CSV table of C-alpha atoms and ligand atoms in Angstrom, one decimal:
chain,number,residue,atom,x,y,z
C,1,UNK,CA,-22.3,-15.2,-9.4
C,2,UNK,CA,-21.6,-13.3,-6.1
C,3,UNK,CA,-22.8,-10.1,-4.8
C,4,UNK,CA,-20.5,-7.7,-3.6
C,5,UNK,CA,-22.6,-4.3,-2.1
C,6,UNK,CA,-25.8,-5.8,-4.1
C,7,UNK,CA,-24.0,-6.1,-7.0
C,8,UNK,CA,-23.7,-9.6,-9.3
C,9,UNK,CA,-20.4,-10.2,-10.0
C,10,UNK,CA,-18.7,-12.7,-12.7
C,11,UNK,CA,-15.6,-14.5,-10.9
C,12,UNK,CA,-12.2,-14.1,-11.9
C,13,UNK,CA,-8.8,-16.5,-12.5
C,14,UNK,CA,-6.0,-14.0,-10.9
C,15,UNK,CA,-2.6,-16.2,-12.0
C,16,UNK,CA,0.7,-15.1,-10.6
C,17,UNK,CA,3.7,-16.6,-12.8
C,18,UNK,CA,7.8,-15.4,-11.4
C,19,UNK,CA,11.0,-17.7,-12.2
C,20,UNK,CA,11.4,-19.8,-8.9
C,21,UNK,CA,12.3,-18.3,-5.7
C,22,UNK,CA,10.8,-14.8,-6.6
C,23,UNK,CA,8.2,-14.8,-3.9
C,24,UNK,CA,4.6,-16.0,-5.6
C,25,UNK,CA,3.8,-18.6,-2.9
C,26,UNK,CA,4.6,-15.9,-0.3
C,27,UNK,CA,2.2,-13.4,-1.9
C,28,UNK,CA,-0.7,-16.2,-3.1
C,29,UNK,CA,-0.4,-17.0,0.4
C,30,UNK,CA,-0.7,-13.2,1.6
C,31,UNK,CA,-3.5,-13.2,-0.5
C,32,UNK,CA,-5.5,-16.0,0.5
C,33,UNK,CA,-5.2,-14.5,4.0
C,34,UNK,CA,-6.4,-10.9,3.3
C,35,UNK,CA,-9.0,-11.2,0.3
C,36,UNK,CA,-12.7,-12.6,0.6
C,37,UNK,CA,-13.6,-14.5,-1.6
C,38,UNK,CA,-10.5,-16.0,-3.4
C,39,UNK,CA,-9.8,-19.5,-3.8
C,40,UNK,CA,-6.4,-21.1,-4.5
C,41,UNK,CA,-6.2,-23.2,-7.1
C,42,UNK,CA,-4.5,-26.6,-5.3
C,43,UNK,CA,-2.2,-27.9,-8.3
C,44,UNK,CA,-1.5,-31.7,-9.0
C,45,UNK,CA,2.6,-32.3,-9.5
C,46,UNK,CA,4.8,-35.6,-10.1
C,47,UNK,CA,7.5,-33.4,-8.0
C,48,UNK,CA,8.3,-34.9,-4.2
C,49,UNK,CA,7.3,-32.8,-1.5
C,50,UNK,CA,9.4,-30.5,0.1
C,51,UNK,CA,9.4,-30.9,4.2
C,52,UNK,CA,6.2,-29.2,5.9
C,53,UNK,CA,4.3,-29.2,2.6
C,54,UNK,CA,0.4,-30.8,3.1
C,55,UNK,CA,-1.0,-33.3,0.2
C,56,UNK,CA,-4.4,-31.5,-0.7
C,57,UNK,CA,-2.9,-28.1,0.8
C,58,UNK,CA,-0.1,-27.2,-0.6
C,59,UNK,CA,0.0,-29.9,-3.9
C,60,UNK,CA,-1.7,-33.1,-4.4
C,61,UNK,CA,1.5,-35.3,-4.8
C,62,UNK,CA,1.0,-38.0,-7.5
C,63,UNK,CA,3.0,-40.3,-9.5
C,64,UNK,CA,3.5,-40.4,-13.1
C,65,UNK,CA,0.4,-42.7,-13.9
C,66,UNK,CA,-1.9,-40.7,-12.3
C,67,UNK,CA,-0.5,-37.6,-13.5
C,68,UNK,CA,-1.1,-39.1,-17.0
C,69,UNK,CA,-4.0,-40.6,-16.4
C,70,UNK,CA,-5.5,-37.1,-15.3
C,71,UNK,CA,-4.5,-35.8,-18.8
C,72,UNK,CA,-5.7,-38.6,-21.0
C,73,UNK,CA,-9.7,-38.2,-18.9
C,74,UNK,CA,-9.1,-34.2,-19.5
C,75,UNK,CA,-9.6,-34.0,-15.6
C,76,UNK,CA,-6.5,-30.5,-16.4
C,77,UNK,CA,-7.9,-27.4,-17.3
C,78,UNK,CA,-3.8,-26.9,-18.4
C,79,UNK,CA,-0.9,-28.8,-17.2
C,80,UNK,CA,3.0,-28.4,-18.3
C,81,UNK,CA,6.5,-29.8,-17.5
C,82,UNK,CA,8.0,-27.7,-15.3
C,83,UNK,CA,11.9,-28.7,-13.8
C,84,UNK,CA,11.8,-31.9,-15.0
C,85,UNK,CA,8.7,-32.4,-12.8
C,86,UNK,CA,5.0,-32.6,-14.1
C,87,UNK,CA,2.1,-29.8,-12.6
C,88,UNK,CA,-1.7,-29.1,-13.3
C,89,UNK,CA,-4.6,-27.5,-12.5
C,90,UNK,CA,-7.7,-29.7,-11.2
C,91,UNK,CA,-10.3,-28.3,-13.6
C,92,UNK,CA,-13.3,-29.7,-11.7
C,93,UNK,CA,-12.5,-27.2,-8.5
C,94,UNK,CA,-11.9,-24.2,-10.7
C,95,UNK,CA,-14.9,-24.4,-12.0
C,96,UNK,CA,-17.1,-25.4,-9.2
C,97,UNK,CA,-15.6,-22.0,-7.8
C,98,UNK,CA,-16.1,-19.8,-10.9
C,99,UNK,CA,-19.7,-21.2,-11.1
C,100,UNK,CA,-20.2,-20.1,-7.1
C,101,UNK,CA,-18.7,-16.4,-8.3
C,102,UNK,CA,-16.0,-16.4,-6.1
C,103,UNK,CA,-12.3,-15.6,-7.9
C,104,UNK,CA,-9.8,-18.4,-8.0
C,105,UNK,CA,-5.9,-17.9,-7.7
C,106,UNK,CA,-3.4,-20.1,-9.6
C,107,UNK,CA,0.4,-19.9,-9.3
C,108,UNK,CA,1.3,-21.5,-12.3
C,109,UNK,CA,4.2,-21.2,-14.8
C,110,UNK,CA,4.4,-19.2,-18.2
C,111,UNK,CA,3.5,-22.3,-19.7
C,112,UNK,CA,0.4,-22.6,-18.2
C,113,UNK,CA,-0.6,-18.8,-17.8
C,114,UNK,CA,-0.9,-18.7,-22.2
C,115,UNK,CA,-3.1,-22.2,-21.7
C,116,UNK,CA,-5.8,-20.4,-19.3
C,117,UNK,CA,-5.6,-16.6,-21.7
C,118,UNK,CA,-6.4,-19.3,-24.6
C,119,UNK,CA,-8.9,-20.9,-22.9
C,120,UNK,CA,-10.9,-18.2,-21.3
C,121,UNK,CA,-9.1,-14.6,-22.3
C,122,UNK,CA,-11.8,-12.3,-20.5
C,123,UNK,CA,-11.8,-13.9,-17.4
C,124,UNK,CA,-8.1,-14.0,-16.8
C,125,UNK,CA,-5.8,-11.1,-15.1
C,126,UNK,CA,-2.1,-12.1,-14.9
C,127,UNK,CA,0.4,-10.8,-13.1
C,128,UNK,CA,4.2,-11.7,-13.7
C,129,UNK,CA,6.3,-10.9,-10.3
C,130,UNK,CA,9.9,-10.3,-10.9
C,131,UNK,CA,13.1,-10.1,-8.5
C,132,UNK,CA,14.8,-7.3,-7.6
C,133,UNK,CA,18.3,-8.8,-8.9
C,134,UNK,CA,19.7,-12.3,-9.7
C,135,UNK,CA,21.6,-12.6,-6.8
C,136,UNK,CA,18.5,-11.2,-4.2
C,137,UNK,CA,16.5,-14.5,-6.1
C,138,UNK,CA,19.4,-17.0,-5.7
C,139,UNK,CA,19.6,-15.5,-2.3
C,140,UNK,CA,16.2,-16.1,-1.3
C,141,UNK,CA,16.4,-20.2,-2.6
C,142,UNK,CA,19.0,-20.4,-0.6
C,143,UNK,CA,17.3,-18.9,2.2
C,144,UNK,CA,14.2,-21.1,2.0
C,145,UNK,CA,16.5,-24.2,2.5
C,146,UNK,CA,14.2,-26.5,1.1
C,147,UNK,CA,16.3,-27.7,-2.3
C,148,UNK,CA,19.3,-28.6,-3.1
C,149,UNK,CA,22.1,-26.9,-4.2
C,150,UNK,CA,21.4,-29.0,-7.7
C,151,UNK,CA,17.8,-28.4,-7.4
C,152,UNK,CA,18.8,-24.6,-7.2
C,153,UNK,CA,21.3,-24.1,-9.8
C,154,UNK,CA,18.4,-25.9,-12.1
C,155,UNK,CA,16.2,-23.7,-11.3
C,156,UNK,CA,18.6,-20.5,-11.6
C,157,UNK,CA,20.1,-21.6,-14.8
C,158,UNK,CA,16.0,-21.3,-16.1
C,159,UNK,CA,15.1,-18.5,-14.3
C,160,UNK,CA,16.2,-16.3,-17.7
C,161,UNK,CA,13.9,-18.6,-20.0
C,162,UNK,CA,10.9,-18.1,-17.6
C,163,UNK,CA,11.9,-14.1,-17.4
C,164,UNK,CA,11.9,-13.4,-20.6
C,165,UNK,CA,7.7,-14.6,-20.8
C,166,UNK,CA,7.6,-11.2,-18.5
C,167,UNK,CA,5.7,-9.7,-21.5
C,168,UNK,CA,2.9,-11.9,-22.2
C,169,UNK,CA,1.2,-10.8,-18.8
C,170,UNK,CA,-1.3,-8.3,-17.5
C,171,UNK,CA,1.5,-6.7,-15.0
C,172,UNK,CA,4.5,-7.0,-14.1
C,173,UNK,CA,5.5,-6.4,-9.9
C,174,UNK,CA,9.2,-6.0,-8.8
C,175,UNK,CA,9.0,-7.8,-5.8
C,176,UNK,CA,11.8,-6.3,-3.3
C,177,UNK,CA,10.3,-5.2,-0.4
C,178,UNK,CA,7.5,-8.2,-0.2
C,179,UNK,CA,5.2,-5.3,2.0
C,180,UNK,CA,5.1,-3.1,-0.9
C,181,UNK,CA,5.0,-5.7,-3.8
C,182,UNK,CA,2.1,-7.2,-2.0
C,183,UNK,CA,-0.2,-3.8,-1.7
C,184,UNK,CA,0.6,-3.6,-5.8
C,185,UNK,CA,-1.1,-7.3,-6.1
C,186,UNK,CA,-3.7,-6.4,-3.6
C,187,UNK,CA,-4.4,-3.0,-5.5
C,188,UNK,CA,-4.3,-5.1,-9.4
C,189,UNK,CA,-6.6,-7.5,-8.1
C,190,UNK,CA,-9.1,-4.5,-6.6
C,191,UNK,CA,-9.2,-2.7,-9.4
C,192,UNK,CA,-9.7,-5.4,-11.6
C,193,UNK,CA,-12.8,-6.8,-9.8
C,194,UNK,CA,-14.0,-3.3,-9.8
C,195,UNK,CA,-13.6,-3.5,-14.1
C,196,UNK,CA,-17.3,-2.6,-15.8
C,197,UNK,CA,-17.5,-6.0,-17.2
C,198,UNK,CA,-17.3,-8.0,-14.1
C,199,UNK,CA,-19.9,-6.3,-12.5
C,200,UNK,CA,-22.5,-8.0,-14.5
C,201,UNK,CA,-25.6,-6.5,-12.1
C,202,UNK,CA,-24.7,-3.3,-12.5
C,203,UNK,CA,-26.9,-2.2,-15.3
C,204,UNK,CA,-30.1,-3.6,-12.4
C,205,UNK,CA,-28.2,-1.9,-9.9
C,206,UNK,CA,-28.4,1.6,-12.0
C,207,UNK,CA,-31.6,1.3,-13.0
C,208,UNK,CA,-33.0,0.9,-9.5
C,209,UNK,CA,-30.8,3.6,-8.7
C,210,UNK,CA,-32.7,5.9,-11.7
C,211,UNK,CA,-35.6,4.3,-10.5
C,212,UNK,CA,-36.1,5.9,-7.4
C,213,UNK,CA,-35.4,9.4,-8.3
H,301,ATP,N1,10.5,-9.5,-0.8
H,301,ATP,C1,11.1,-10.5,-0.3
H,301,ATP,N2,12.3,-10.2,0.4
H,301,ATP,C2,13.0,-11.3,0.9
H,301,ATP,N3,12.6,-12.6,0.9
H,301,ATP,C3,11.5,-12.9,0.2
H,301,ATP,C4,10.7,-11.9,-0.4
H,301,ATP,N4,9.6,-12.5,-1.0
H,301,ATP,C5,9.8,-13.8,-0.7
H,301,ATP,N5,10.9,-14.0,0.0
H,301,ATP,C6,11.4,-15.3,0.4
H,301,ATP,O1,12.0,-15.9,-0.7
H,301,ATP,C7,11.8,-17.4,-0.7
H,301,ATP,C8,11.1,-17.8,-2.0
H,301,ATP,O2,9.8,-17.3,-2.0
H,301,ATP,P1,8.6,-18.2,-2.5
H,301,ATP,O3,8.7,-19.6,-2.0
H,301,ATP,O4,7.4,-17.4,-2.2
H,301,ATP,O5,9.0,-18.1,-4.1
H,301,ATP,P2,8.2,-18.8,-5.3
H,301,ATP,O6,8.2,-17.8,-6.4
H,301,ATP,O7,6.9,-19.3,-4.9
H,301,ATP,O8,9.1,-20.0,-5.7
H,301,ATP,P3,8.8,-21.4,-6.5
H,301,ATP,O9,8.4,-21.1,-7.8
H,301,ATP,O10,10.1,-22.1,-6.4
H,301,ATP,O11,7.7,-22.0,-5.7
H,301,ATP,C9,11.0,-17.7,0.6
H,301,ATP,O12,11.9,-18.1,1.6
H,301,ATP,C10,10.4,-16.3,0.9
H,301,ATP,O13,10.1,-16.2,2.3
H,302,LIG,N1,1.7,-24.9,-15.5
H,302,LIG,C1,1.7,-25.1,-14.2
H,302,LIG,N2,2.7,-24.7,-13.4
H,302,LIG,C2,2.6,-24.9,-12.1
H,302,LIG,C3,1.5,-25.5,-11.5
H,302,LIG,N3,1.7,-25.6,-10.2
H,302,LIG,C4,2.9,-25.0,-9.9
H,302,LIG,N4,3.4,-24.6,-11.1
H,302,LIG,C5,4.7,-23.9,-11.3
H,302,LIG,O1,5.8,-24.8,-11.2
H,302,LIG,C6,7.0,-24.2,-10.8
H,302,LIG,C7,7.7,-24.9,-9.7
H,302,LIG,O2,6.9,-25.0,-8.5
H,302,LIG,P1,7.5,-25.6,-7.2
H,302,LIG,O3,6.4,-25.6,-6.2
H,302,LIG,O4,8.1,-26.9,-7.5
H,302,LIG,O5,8.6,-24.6,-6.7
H,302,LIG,C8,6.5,-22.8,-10.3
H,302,LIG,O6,6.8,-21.9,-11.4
H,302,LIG,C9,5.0,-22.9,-10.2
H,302,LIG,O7,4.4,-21.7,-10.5
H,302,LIG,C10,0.4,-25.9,-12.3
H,302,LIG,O8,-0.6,-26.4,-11.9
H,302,LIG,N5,0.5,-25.7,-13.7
């Protein structure tokens, strides 16, 4: 648990699912940057780094065996295939994390958003982040430059198949001007940490406050 004005607070698992290219790694990054107390979730994945990404920053980039070999000792609090390419969440990290109170950000597809509301419903807020058109989202992987122009008609040819898990989230954020889609993710995440429930000390907090009257 953490305190936040001298109250105990339970952690919470903010997950932020879009089809590729729609700007999540740009706002989990935004994030990370701004907010106290949140921890990124640093995913496993079978897929090749792109240039500039950092093993144990960005990913931890692992072949095939490993990558099974995580699953088979339940070392994956979920995983998925995702493109062709494997990805999971290190559940030892998340946990350690939770444990210390802190909040803990995953970008993770839809797949893996419904195996973390299975696994602990209350504790998860999800937000799905949309484009603001198909051609502003081709645009931008394009404008990224780091796949190829396979790699990005994939992922654009499954953009409509990730879309349409819009309505299994929390919220939903348009994300055309990235200022103004990142105050909405900014204000969810607020609000939610200010939710009744996660403020576990609060019933201390009002007695004392009774207390001294
Ligand atoms: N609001 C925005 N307007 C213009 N460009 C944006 C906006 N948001 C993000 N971008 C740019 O779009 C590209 C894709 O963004 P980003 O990598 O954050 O997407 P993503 O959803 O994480 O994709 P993936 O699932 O493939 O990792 C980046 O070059 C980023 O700088
Ligand atoms: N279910 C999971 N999905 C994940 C995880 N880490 C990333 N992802 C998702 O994969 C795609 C592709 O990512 P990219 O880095 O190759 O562009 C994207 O939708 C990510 O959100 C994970 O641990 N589990």
């Amino acid at each position: 648990m953490s305190s936040f004005e001298g109250v105990e607070r339970r952690g919470l698992m903010f997950v932020l699912s879009s089809p590729s290219g729609a700007g999540k790694t740009t706002l989990t990054r935004m994030l990370i940057e701004e907010i106290a107390d949140l921890r990124m979730s640093v995913s496993v994945t079978t897929r090749a780094p792109r240039p500039g990404e950092i093993d144990g920053k960005d990913y931890y980039f692992v072949d095939q065996a490993k990558f099974d070999q995580m699953v088979a000792n339940d070392e994956l609090l979920e995983w998925a295939k995702v493109f062709d390419n494997c990805y999971g969440t290190p559940k030892a990290p998340v946990e350690h994390a939770l444990a210390a109170g802190h909040n803990v950000l995953f970008d993770i597809d839809w797949q893996g958003a419904q195996q973390l509301n299975s696994r602990a419903p209350s504790d998860v807020v999800s937000v799905f982040i949309l484009p603001p058109s198909v051609q502003a989202l081709e645009q931008r992987l394009h404008t990224r430059a780091q796949d190829s122009a396979e790699v990005i008609r994939g992922r654009m040819k499954k953009a409509g198949d990730e879309m349409s898990h819009f309505d299994a989230y929390d919220y939903v954020v348009v994300n055309d001007n990235i200022g103004i889609a990142f105050e909405a993710v900014k204000s969810i995440l607020r609000a939610e940490l200010l939710k009744l429930k996660r403020q576990v000390g609060m019933v201390a907090f009002v007695q004392k406050l009774r207390q001294q009257l």
